[in-house]
Amino acid sequence: MRVRVDGDKCQGHNRCYSLAPELFDVDDYGNAHELNDGVVPPGLEEKARLAAANCPEYAVIIEEDA
Amino acid sequence: MTGNHPPVTDWSVDFDHADPTYAADPYPIWEEIRGRGCPVAHSDRYGGVWFPATHELVSEIAYDTERFTSRSVLVTEGRPLAPAPQGIAPPISSDPPFHHGARRLLLPAFSPKAIEKLEPFTRAYCHELLDAVAGREVIDGAVDYSQHIPVRVIAKMLGFPLEDADTFRKFVHDVLESVDLPIERRLENFLELDAYLTAQVEDHLAHPRDDLTSFLLDAEMDGAPLQPEHVGGTIVLLLLAGIDTTWSAIGSSLWHLAGHAADRQRLVAEPELLPLAIEEFLRAYAPVTMARLVVDDMDFHGCPMKKDEWVLLPFPSANRDPAAFDRADEVILDREENRHAAFGLGIHRCAGSNLARMEMRVALEVWLERFPEFSLADPAGVQWSGGQVRGPRVLPIHVG
């Protein structure tokens, strides 16, 4: 599984960073970005889903492995 | 509660968010408007105001900065004199392209990492407030506790005298709550606020220090210092925007827990749930309704909107829309999917959201630690504020 933040949609609510700091970081302006090229380590899939399900701007995107 | 207007008799065509009925219980009113064929109420009050009640329409308007201007975000009888794109209190009152730079200046001071540093100060102050009422059987969760927390923190951030808290709350009442007063009375109130801020700015010019006021006085945008009206407007915004909003959010959370023993017991037993519970309180009791002005005459989903009419952005109603949230009218402490819009949507997302969340979390942690058991002392005596910021202003809680 991979996660990605759509920088055009992200408005800095910081929900992903607070729910899954292992997967996301934010800059000084509140813009979020994925860590580790978006690769979700095993065991953190639920956190990734939670981050996506709580983004008010629909900016967190999950890409499931085929 | 205000009530300087005649009472509303029909919410679809004579909507008024300053009506005492709305302050006391807005939920059935939102439900009624959302259930109509056209979920947009209107009123000739305030020189024309629209009220879209669904999440879908609120989102659409929040994202549409072309047809809806933020030139003023507070519905009043008059229309703002400050022109777009800057507006009276940048960046909340600004449109693109000015908005971007004005907002970018402020964001680092409100980033999660900057806000973390204010947590020990906030926590110590929450304890101090409860120490001051120790031994009482009934504490007012709004008057004795919630209302003080954001005032103290923003005064520290701006470098204003901490003992002026009562003055700041009076400004909040005059500017944000008394929206249905005649325009002349409102202007008098503004002059008082202006005189206070001028004195603070002069003091900072004479004695620069490490705070947000000195930062703004020194700041540059596009290579030039900020215009005095930009600095002044931003200070007004920072001073007022975080006070009654966060105070309302803390108060509503305490009100919920005081009235729902099972939720209170669960949070005491499972404190790790608090971050999710706070998001749910923000969804279910979002304090803030924003507003826009219509840029030009247009048809909006069948609504004949006229230039310079107000459009309210009721994030609290959007958050209760069953089309956007499962079991929208229930408070579910560990709700897993919660894309609530309490801090707005789009480019005007509340710049202080990290600060507000920190204050809510610390205020609730300290309260629950000191009072694991509490209940409403007088449920019928709870009073809610009216206008665009809703929260308990009188909240007697039995803690003994």
XYZ file of N, CA and C in Angstrom, chain B residues 39-220:
546
model
N -32.514 23.506 -0.536
C -32.017 23.594 0.843
C -31.294 24.899 1.143
N -31.819 26.001 0.615
C -31.196 27.307 0.853
C -32.274 28.255 1.369
N -32.108 28.732 2.597
C -33.063 29.701 3.137
C -32.629 31.101 2.732
N -33.539 32.049 2.850
C -33.227 33.434 2.507
C -33.897 34.351 3.507
N -33.389 35.566 3.575
C -34.019 36.576 4.410
C -33.694 37.938 3.835
N -34.636 38.852 3.995
C -34.368 40.236 3.593
C -33.638 40.993 4.696
N -33.508 40.353 5.851
C -32.769 41.001 6.936
C -31.318 41.219 6.507
N -30.629 42.104 7.172
C -29.209 42.397 6.907
C -28.982 42.834 5.443
N -30.004 43.342 4.798
C -29.836 43.722 3.400
C -29.752 42.539 2.460
N -30.276 41.388 2.893
C -30.297 40.185 2.044
C -29.264 39.175 2.494
N -29.730 38.001 2.920
C -28.791 36.958 3.344
C -29.337 35.581 2.964
N -28.444 34.729 2.435
C -28.786 33.351 2.054
C -28.167 32.383 3.056
N -28.845 31.255 3.230
C -28.364 30.242 4.175
C -28.440 28.859 3.542
N -27.344 28.392 2.900
C -27.325 27.039 2.332
C -27.032 26.048 3.452
N -27.863 25.023 3.598
C -27.773 24.190 4.796
C -27.071 22.853 4.590
N -26.758 22.490 3.333
C -26.163 21.161 3.119
C -24.637 21.233 3.007
N -23.996 20.080 3.257
C -22.537 20.004 3.162
C -22.091 20.289 1.727
N -22.847 19.769 0.771
C -22.465 19.921 -0.628
C -22.431 21.400 -1.038
N -23.469 22.139 -0.679
C -23.521 23.550 -1.080
C -22.531 24.405 -0.294
N -22.374 24.107 0.991
C -21.403 24.854 1.801
C -19.998 24.664 1.210
N -19.666 23.412 0.836
C -18.348 23.154 0.223
C -18.197 23.932 -1.072
N -19.227 23.860 -1.906
C -19.125 24.517 -3.210
C -18.826 26.006 -3.047
N -19.514 26.646 -2.115
C -19.322 28.093 -1.918
C -17.943 28.368 -1.304
N -17.532 27.519 -0.350
C -16.225 27.736 0.280
C -15.100 27.666 -0.760
N -15.260 26.784 -1.760
C -14.210 26.634 -2.778
C -14.308 27.681 -3.885
N -15.419 28.370 -3.973
C -15.638 29.293 -5.092
C -15.290 30.727 -4.674
N -14.005 31.081 -4.839
C -13.580 32.420 -4.407
C -13.770 33.456 -5.515
N -14.312 33.018 -6.658
C -14.561 33.956 -7.753
C -15.931 34.615 -7.612
N -16.933 33.795 -7.328
C -18.299 34.331 -7.274
C -18.692 34.773 -5.867
N -17.880 34.351 -4.858
C -18.164 34.728 -3.471
C -16.914 35.359 -2.883
N -17.004 36.612 -2.440
C -15.839 37.275 -1.876
C -15.850 37.168 -0.348
N -14.629 37.136 0.225
C -14.471 37.115 1.687
C -14.308 38.523 2.246
N -14.516 39.532 1.413
C -14.301 40.945 1.788
C -14.839 41.239 3.181
N -15.949 40.665 3.524
C -16.357 40.646 4.925
C -16.917 39.272 5.223
N -16.635 38.757 6.420
C -17.084 37.410 6.777
C -18.041 37.446 7.949
N -18.465 38.656 8.317
C -19.356 38.802 9.458
C -20.606 39.537 8.993
N -21.731 38.817 9.011
C -22.990 39.397 8.514
C -23.478 40.478 9.477
N -23.637 41.684 8.945
C -24.165 42.801 9.753
C -25.135 43.580 8.880
N -25.731 44.624 9.457
C -26.678 45.441 8.692
C -25.982 46.208 7.565
N -24.735 46.604 7.795
C -24.024 47.412 6.797
C -23.218 46.552 5.846
N -22.474 47.198 4.974
C -21.561 46.496 4.089
C -20.168 47.051 4.352
N -19.138 46.209 4.229
C -17.787 46.651 4.597
C -17.278 47.750 3.677
N -16.523 48.677 4.278
C -15.956 49.756 3.486
C -14.623 49.332 2.869
N -13.907 48.434 3.575
C -12.590 48.025 3.072
C -12.765 47.227 1.782
N -12.038 47.611 0.726
C -12.238 46.933 -0.563
C -11.524 45.583 -0.653
N -11.993 44.728 -1.572
C -11.274 43.503 -1.937
C -10.010 43.944 -2.681
N -8.937 43.180 -2.781
C -8.850 41.828 -2.221
C -8.338 41.778 -0.779
N -7.961 42.952 -0.175
C -7.381 42.875 1.170
C -8.456 42.695 2.234
N -9.474 43.575 2.217
C -10.525 43.505 3.231
C -10.055 44.043 4.563
N -10.942 43.974 5.545
C -10.697 44.693 6.794
C -9.757 43.958 7.749
N -9.726 42.634 7.684
C -8.912 41.868 8.643
C -8.169 40.744 7.935
N -7.148 41.089 7.125
C -6.464 40.057 6.338
C -5.766 39.027 7.229
N -5.698 37.761 6.794
C -6.163 37.246 5.496
C -7.589 36.695 5.486
N -8.313 36.725 6.628
C -9.646 36.101 6.618
C -10.572 36.867 5.671
N -10.340 38.180 5.550
C -11.206 39.030 4.725
C -10.621 39.250 3.335
N -9.615 38.453 2.963
C -8.912 38.695 1.698
C -9.286 37.650 0.654
N -9.211 38.090 -0.592
C -9.419 37.179 -1.722
C -8.071 36.981 -2.419
N -7.972 35.928 -3.267
C -6.769 35.787 -4.088
C -6.659 37.011 -5.016
N -5.456 37.449 -5.382
C -4.176 36.827 -5.014
C -3.583 37.364 -3.702
N -4.112 38.464 -3.178
C -3.539 39.058 -1.964
C -3.544 38.053 -0.807
N -4.620 37.262 -0.720
C -4.807 36.334 0.382
C -3.585 35.439 0.630
N -3.000 34.928 -0.444
C -1.967 33.904 -0.312
C -0.781 34.407 0.518
N -0.245 35.572 0.160
C 0.919 36.108 0.860
C 0.590 36.501 2.287
N -0.588 37.098 2.476
C -0.976 37.557 3.813
C -1.145 36.373 4.756
N -1.636 35.265 4.217
C -1.832 34.071 5.038
C -0.501 33.373 5.317
N 0.342 33.316 4.289
C 1.619 32.620 4.407
C 2.490 33.229 5.513
N 2.376 34.545 5.691
C 3.104 35.229 6.760
C 2.779 34.652 8.136
N 1.507 34.325 8.328
C 1.024 33.937 9.657
C 1.227 32.458 9.973
N 1.220 31.625 8.930
C 1.126 30.182 9.167
C 2.231 29.601 10.051
N 3.516 30.008 9.876
C 4.543 29.357 10.716
C 4.296 29.534 12.215
N 3.741 30.665 12.626
C 3.485 30.887 14.062
C 2.400 29.950 14.586
N 1.614 29.349 13.668
C 0.506 28.479 14.072
C 0.695 27.038 13.611
N 1.929 26.682 13.219
C 2.188 25.302 12.772
C 2.137 24.376 13.987
N 1.926 23.074 13.750
C 1.841 22.147 14.891
C 3.064 22.246 15.793
N 4.242 22.389 15.203
C 5.454 22.391 16.023
C 5.577 23.677 16.837
N 5.119 24.811 16.283
C 5.163 26.075 17.039
C 4.155 26.034 18.185
N 2.988 25.445 17.910
C 1.914 25.423 18.916
C 2.267 24.502 20.088
N 2.986 23.402 19.767
C 3.403 22.473 20.814
C 4.108 23.195 21.959
N 4.882 24.226 21.615
C 5.661 24.951 22.632
C 4.771 25.698 23.619
N 3.524 25.983 23.218
C 2.622 26.726 24.110
C 1.853 25.809 25.056
N 2.036 24.492 24.889
C 1.227 23.555 25.668
C 1.486 23.637 27.177
N 2.742 23.683 27.639
C 2.955 23.750 29.100
C 2.323 25.002 29.721
N 2.433 26.136 29.045
C 1.827 27.387 29.525
C 0.306 27.222 29.643
N -0.289 26.624 28.605
C -1.744 26.438 28.583
C -2.183 25.496 29.712
N -1.437 24.408 29.878
C -1.804 23.427 30.897
C -1.718 24.034 32.300
N -0.646 24.769 32.552
C -0.481 25.380 33.871
C -1.629 26.365 34.131
N -2.027 27.095 33.090
C -3.102 28.077 33.273
C -4.441 27.379 33.544
N -4.709 26.269 32.866
C -5.960 25.522 33.114
C -6.017 25.068 34.575
N -4.894 24.567 35.082
C -4.864 24.158 36.489
C -5.103 25.356 37.409
N -4.478 26.479 37.055
C -4.642 27.701 37.859
C -6.126 28.104 37.936
N -6.817 28.010 36.803
C -8.244 28.380 36.787
C -9.049 27.471 37.712
N -8.732 26.174 37.696
C -9.503 25.254 38.537
C -9.078 25.358 40.003
N -7.805 25.703 40.248
C -7.382 25.954 41.631
C -8.206 27.098 42.227
N -8.488 28.103 41.392
C -9.170 29.308 41.882
C -10.608 29.010 42.315
N -11.202 27.920 41.827
C -12.586 27.600 42.204
C -12.651 26.301 43.023
N -11.495 25.873 43.518
C -11.439 24.607 44.270
C -12.378 24.663 45.469
N -13.041 23.547 45.721
C -13.920 23.456 46.881
C -15.373 23.779 46.562
N -15.622 24.418 45.401
C -17.010 24.731 45.047
C -17.723 23.487 44.530
N -19.018 23.410 44.801
C -19.779 22.267 44.286
C -20.208 22.487 42.849
N -20.445 23.770 42.514
C -20.873 24.089 41.150
C -19.878 25.077 40.549
N -19.377 24.719 39.356
C -18.456 25.592 38.629
C -19.116 25.916 37.294
N -18.981 27.158 36.850
C -19.504 27.472 35.522
C -18.428 27.129 34.484
N -18.708 26.102 33.694
C -17.726 25.624 32.711
C -17.379 26.676 31.671
N -18.263 27.633 31.444
C -17.981 28.706 30.487
C -17.327 29.893 31.193
N -17.996 30.403 32.233
C -17.566 31.655 32.872
C -16.282 31.464 33.687
N -16.206 30.350 34.411
C -15.049 30.146 35.280
C -13.869 29.492 34.555
N -14.136 28.860 33.411
C -13.074 28.042 32.810
C -12.857 28.352 31.323
N -13.762 27.865 30.459
C -13.509 27.905 29.007
C -13.163 29.296 28.493
N -13.891 30.300 28.955
C -13.736 31.623 28.349
C -12.348 32.220 28.590
N -11.667 31.767 29.629
C -10.374 32.378 29.958
C -9.215 31.816 29.141
N -9.339 30.563 28.708
C -8.167 29.846 28.185
C -7.638 30.470 26.883
N -8.486 30.597 25.836
C -7.934 31.162 24.597
C -7.502 32.619 24.746
N -8.151 33.366 25.621
C -7.792 34.774 25.800
C -6.371 34.885 26.325
N -6.063 34.067 27.325
C -4.744 34.129 27.941
C -3.668 33.730 26.923
N -3.952 32.683 26.142
C -2.936 32.195 25.208
C -2.694 33.196 24.077
N -3.760 33.795 23.528
C -3.533 34.729 22.412
C -2.910 36.025 22.927
N -3.255 36.441 24.158
C -2.618 37.647 24.719
C -1.117 37.417 24.843
N -0.747 36.215 25.252
C 0.689 35.896 25.353
C 1.343 35.915 23.964
N 0.661 35.311 22.983
C 1.245 35.261 21.633
C 1.422 36.655 21.039
N 0.426 37.539 21.276
C 0.491 38.895 20.712
C 1.364 39.819 21.559
N 1.658 39.414 22.787
C 2.421 40.285 23.671
C 1.582 41.427 24.227
N 0.300 41.144 24.494
C -0.585 42.131 25.115
C -0.667 41.838 26.617
N -1.025 42.860 27.423
C -1.094 42.621 28.877
C -2.094 41.513 29.224
N -1.622 40.514 29.963
C -2.480 39.367 30.282
C -3.686 39.795 31.119
N -3.534 40.904 31.864
C -4.644 41.318 32.727
C -5.757 42.036 31.952
N -5.584 42.231 30.647
C -6.628 42.900 29.860
C -7.669 41.927 29.306
N -7.694 40.712 29.830
C -8.579 39.680 29.287
C -10.042 40.122 29.221
N -10.526 40.794 30.253
C -11.931 41.216 30.247
C -12.211 42.184 29.097
N -11.234 43.052 28.832
C -11.378 43.994 27.720
C -11.500 43.236 26.396
N -10.664 42.197 26.206
C -10.724 41.448 24.941
C -12.081 40.775 24.774
N -12.597 40.237 25.874
C -13.888 39.561 25.774
C -14.998 40.552 25.456
N -14.862 41.785 25.974
C -15.855 42.813 25.644
C -15.788 43.110 24.134
N -14.572 43.168 23.578
C -14.447 43.409 22.140
C -15.126 42.281 21.361
N -14.916 41.056 21.797
C -15.544 39.915 21.126
C -17.056 40.081 21.140
N -17.586 40.458 22.307
C -19.030 40.634 22.415
C -19.501 41.748 21.477
N -18.773 42.879 21.487
C -19.191 44.037 20.686
C -19.104 43.758 19.192
N -18.021 43.074 18.788
C -17.765 42.939 17.355
C -18.456 41.710 16.776
N -18.346 40.577 17.473
C -18.787 39.321 16.861
C -20.205 38.908 17.262
N -20.631 39.290 18.457
C -21.926 38.790 18.915
C -23.058 39.789 18.692
N -22.728 41.082 18.768
C -23.806 42.084 18.679
C -24.024 42.506 17.232
N -24.229 41.504 16.377
C -24.273 41.793 14.942
C -25.581 42.413 14.483
N -26.616 42.335 15.334
C -27.886 42.909 14.902
C -28.120 44.300 15.501
N -27.050 44.906 16.049
C -27.171 46.298 16.511
C -27.156 47.241 15.308
N -27.755 48.444 15.468
C -27.660 49.433 14.396
C -26.185 49.767 14.114
N -25.900 50.123 12.869
C -24.515 50.293 12.425
C -23.801 51.384 13.232
N -24.530 52.445 13.655
C -23.878 53.522 14.410
C -23.347 53.002 15.741
N -24.142 52.153 16.384
C -23.699 51.598 17.668
C -22.473 50.722 17.464
N -22.458 49.977 16.357
C -21.313 49.108 16.084
C -20.060 49.934 15.825
N -20.206 51.054 15.123
C -19.042 51.902 14.843
C -18.434 52.446 16.131
N -19.300 52.841 17.081
C -18.792 53.322 18.382
C -17.944 52.238 19.046
N -18.445 51.003 18.994
C -17.708 49.903 19.606
C -16.340 49.708 18.931
N -16.344 49.868 17.600
C -15.096 49.682 16.858
C -14.062 50.728 17.237
N -14.510 51.967 17.492
C -13.570 53.036 17.839
C -12.811 52.689 19.119
N -13.529 52.072 20.050
C -12.898 51.685 21.305
C -11.815 50.620 21.070
N -12.149 49.631 20.251
C -11.187 48.581 19.909
C -9.972 49.180 19.213
N -10.239 50.097 18.292
C -9.173 50.730 17.526
C -8.215 51.493 18.441
N -8.766 52.222 19.419
C -7.927 53.006 20.334
C -7.047 52.072 21.161
N -7.623 50.954 21.584
C -6.843 50.005 22.387
C -5.675 49.447 21.568
N -5.977 49.049 20.325
C -4.931 48.441 19.501
C -3.850 49.445 19.129
N -4.253 50.681 18.882
C -3.268 51.714 18.550
C -2.268 51.856 19.695
N -2.768 51.844 20.922
C -1.884 51.969 22.081
C -0.925 50.775 22.155
N -1.432 49.565 21.871
C -0.572 48.384 21.914
C 0.502 48.432 20.819
N 0.091 48.874 19.635
C 1.045 48.951 18.523
C 2.126 49.980 18.849
N 1.728 51.128 19.399
C 2.714 52.159 19.740
C 3.695 51.640 20.787
N 3.179 50.908 21.741
C 4.048 50.341 22.769
C 5.059 49.359 22.153
N 4.590 48.562 21.184
C 5.495 47.607 20.532
C 6.502 48.317 19.630
N 6.099 49.426 19.024
C 7.047 50.175 18.191
C 8.148 50.755 19.078
N 7.759 51.239 20.254
C 8.743 51.830 21.170
C 9.592 50.747 21.836
N 8.977 49.589 22.101
C 9.687 48.506 22.798
C 9.467 47.187 22.059
N 10.169 46.987 20.945
C 9.976 45.743 20.175
C 10.349 44.529 21.016
N 9.599 43.447 20.848
C 9.908 42.219 21.577
C 9.551 40.992 20.751
N 9.823 39.813 21.324
C 9.641 38.580 20.571
C 8.190 38.115 20.686
N 7.295 38.726 19.908
C 5.899 38.294 19.907
C 5.295 38.563 18.528
N 4.052 38.165 18.354
C 3.428 38.277 17.029
C 3.217 39.713 16.598
N 2.971 40.608 17.554
C 2.751 42.014 17.193
C 4.033 42.610 16.607
N 5.160 42.423 17.299
C 6.427 42.937 16.765
C 6.776 42.254 15.444
N 6.457 40.956 15.346
C 6.710 40.235 14.098
C 5.959 40.893 12.933
N 4.688 41.230 13.148
C 3.891 41.830 12.071
C 4.382 43.233 11.732
N 4.814 43.974 12.748
C 5.303 45.330 12.501
C 6.591 45.311 11.682
N 7.336 44.204 11.782
C 8.593 44.046 11.049
C 8.433 43.336 9.716
N 7.303 42.675 9.539
C 7.158 41.735 8.418
C 7.117 42.458 7.077
N 7.519 41.721 6.045
C 7.448 42.251 4.680
C 6.645 41.294 3.813
